[in-house]
Coordinates of C-alpha atoms in Angstrom, one line a residue:
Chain A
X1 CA -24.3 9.0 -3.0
X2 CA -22.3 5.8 -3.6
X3 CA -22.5 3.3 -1.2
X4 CA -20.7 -0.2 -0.8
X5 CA -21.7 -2.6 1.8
X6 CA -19.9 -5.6 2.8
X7 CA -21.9 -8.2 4.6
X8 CA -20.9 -8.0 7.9
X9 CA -18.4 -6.8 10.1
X10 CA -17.1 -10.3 11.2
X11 CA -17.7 -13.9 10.3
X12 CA -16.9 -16.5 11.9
X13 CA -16.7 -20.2 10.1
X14 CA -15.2 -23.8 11.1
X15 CA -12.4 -24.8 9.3
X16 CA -12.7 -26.9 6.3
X17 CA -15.9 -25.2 5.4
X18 CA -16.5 -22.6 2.3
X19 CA -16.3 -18.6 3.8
X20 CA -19.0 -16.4 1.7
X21 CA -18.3 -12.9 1.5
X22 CA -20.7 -10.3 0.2
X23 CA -19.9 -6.9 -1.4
X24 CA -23.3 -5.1 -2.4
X25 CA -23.5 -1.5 -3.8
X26 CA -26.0 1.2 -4.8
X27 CA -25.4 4.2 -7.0
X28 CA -22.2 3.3 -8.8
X29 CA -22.0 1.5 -12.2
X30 CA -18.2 -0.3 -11.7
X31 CA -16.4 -1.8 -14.4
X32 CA -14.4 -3.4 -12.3
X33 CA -14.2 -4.8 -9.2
X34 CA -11.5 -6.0 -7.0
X35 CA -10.8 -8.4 -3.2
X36 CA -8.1 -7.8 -1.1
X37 CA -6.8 -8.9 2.0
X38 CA -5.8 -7.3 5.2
X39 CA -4.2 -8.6 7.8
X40 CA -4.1 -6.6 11.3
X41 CA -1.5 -3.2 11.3
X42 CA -0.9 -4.2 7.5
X43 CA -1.7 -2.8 4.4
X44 CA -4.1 -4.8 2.2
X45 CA -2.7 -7.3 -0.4
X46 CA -4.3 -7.5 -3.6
X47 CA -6.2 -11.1 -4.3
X48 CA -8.6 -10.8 -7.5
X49 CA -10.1 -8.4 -10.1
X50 CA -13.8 -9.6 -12.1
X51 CA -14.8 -6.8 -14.6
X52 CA -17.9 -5.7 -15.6
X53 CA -18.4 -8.2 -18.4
X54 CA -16.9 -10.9 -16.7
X55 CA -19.5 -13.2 -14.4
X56 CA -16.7 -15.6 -12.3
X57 CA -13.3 -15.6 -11.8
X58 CA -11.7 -18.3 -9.5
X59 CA -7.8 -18.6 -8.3
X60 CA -6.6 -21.7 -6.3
X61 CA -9.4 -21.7 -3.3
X62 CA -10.9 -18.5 -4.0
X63 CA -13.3 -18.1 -6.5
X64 CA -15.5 -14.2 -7.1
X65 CA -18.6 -13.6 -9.1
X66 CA -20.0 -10.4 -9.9
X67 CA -23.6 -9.6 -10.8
X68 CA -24.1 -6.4 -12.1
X69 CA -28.0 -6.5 -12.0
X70 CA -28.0 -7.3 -8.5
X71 CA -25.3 -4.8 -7.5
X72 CA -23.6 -7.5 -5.8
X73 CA -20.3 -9.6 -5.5
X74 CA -19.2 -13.0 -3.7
X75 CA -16.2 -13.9 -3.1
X76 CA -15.8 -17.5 -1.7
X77 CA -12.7 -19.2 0.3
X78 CA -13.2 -23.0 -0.1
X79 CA -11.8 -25.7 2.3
X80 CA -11.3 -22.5 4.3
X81 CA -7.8 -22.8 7.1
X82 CA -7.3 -20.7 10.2
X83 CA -4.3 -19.0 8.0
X84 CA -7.3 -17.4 6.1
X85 CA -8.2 -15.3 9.0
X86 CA -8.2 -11.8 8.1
X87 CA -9.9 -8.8 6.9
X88 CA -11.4 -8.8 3.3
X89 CA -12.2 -5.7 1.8
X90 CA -14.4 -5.4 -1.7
X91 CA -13.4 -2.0 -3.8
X92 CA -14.7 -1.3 -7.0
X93 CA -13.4 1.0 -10.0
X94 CA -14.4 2.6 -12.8
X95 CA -11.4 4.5 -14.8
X96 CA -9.2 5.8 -12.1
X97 CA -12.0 6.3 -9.6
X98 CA -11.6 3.5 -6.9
X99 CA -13.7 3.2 -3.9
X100 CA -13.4 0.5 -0.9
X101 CA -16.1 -0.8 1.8
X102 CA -14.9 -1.2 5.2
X103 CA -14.5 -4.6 5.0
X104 CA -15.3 -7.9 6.8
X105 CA -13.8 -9.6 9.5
X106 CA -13.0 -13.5 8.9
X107 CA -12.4 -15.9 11.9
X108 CA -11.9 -19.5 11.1
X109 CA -11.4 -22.0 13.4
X110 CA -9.6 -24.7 13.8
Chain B
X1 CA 12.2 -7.4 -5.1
X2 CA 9.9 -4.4 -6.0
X3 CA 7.7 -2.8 -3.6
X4 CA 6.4 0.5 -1.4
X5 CA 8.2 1.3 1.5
X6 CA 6.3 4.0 4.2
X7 CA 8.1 5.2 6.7
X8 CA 7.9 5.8 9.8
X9 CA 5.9 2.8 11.0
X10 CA 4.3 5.1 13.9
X11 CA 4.6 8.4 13.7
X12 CA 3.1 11.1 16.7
X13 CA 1.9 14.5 16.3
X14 CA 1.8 17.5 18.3
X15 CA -1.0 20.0 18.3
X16 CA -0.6 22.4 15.6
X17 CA 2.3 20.7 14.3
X18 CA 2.9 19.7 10.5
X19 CA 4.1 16.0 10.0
X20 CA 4.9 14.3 6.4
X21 CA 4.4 10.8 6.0
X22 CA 7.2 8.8 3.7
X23 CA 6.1 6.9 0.5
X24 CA 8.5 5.2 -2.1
X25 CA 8.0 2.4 -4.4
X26 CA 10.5 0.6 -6.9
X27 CA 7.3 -1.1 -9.1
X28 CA 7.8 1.7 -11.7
X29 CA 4.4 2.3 -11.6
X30 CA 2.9 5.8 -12.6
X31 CA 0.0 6.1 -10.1
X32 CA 0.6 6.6 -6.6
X33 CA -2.0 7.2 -3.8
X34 CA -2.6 8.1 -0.4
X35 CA -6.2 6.4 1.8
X36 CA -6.8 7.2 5.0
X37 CA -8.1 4.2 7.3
X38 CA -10.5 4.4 10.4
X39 CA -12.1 1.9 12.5
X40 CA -15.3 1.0 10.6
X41 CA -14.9 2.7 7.9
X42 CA -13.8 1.8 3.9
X43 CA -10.2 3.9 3.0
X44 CA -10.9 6.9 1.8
X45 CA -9.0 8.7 -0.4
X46 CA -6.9 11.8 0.5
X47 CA -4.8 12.4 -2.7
X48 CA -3.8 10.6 -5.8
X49 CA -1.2 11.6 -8.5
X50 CA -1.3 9.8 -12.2
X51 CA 2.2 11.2 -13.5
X52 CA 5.3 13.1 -11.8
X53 CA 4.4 16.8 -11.2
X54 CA 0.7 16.4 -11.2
X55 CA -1.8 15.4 -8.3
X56 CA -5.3 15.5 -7.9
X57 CA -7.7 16.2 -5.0
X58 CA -9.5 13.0 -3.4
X59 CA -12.9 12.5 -1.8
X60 CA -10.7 13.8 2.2
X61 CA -7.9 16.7 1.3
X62 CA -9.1 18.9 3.4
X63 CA -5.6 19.7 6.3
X64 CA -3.3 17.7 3.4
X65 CA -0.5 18.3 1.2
X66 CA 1.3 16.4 -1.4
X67 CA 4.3 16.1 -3.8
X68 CA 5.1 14.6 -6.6
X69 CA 8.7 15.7 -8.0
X70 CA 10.1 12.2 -8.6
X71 CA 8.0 8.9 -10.4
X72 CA 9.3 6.6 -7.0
X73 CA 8.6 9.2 -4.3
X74 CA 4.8 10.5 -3.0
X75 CA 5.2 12.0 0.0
X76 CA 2.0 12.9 2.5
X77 CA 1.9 15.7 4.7
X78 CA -0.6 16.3 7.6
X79 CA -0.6 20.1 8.4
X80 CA -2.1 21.8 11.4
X81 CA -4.9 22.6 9.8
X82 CA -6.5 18.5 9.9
X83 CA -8.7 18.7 12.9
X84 CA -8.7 15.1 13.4
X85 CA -5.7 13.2 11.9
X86 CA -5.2 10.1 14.3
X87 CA -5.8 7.4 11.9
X88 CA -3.9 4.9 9.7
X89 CA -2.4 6.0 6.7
X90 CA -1.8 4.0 3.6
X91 CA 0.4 4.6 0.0
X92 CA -0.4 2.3 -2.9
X93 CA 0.3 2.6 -6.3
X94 CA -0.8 1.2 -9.7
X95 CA 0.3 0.5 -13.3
X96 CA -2.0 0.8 -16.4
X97 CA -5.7 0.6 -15.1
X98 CA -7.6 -1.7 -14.2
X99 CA -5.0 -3.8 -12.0
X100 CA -4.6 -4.1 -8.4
X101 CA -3.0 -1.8 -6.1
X102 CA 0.2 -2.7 -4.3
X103 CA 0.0 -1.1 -1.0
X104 CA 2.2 -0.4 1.5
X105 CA 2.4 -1.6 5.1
X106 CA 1.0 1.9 6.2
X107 CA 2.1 4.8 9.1
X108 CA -0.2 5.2 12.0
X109 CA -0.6 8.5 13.2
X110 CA -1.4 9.8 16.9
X111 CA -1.9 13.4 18.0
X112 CA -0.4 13.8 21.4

């Protein structure tokens, strides 16, 4: 069965430094793949979409790679604040077919 | 400015008691969809509807009913037959795919 896995539940980083997220999967072939953010009692805010074809896609501090080989995704936070603290949740689609891990927990402190 | 409203924020259930969760967006968006959210656990999908009049099962169904009579309005309800239904509840919706979904702020539900 499909299966995403995001690194861990909750990370925990120093302000200032680059947060690195991971979003692995088995048994899926996505051709697209998408971040979001969720903040607590919210629903999540869309950040970034990479597809297949594409290998990096960066937006002010946040940059996403996706390696299709490796069955993997990062998605970085540079010159990470505490306002970054949140939950980041991976999902990746193919057609109208969208599935979501269950997230990880960023701290970062000042 | 465009958006999904849900409604009510929190919402509580009775035992054996059908409850319908409010969705409406103003995006103009075709797609419309309904995740359930648990501790732990990625959103799952319950239902998902790609046009007015039409809906599809998702991967959860199971003790859930939708509607789709109007392109703004998806509404959600939880029937007596979900064992379990204490959980958040999110709406989103979509334009032509792939894009992101916009989401809504979500209803939590609570059997009492």
């Amino acid at each position: 069965s499909q299966k995403i896995e995001q690194n861990s539940e909750a990370l925990n980083i120093q302000e200032g430094k680059t947060a690195t997220l991971t979003c692995n999967y088995t048994n899926y072939s996505p051709a697209y793949l998408q971040w979001y953010r969720q903040d607590p009692g919210r629903g999540p805010v869309f950040l970034l979409l990479i597809r297949e074809n594409e290998k990096e896609k960066r937006k002010e501090r946040l940059k996403v790679t996706f390696d299709t080989t490796l069955k993997q995704s990062l998605f970085h936070i540079t010159a990470s604040q505490p306002a970054d603290s949140a939950t980041y949740l991976c999902a990746l689609g193919r057609n109208n077919d969208m599935r979501f891990g269950a997230g990880t927990r960023l701290t970062v402190k000042p | 400015d465009g958006g999904i409203t849900q409604s009510p924020k929190y919402l509580f259930r009775k035992e054996g008691q059908n409850v319908t969760l409010s969705c409406e967006q103003n995006l103009n968006h075709d797609a419309m969809y309904w995740y359930r959210q648990d501790p732990g656990q990625g959103l799952r999908l319950i239902y998902y509807s790609q046009i007015v009049n039409d809906f599809q099962k998702g991967d959860i169904a199971e003790g859930y009913s939708v509607s789709r009579e109007k392109k703004e309005s998806f509404p959600l309800t939880v029937t007596s037959a979900q064992k379990n239904p204490t959980a958040f509840y999110l709406c989103a919706s979509s334009g032509t795919t792939p894009m992101g979904y916009t989401f809504g702020s979500g209803t939590r539900l609570t059997v009492v």
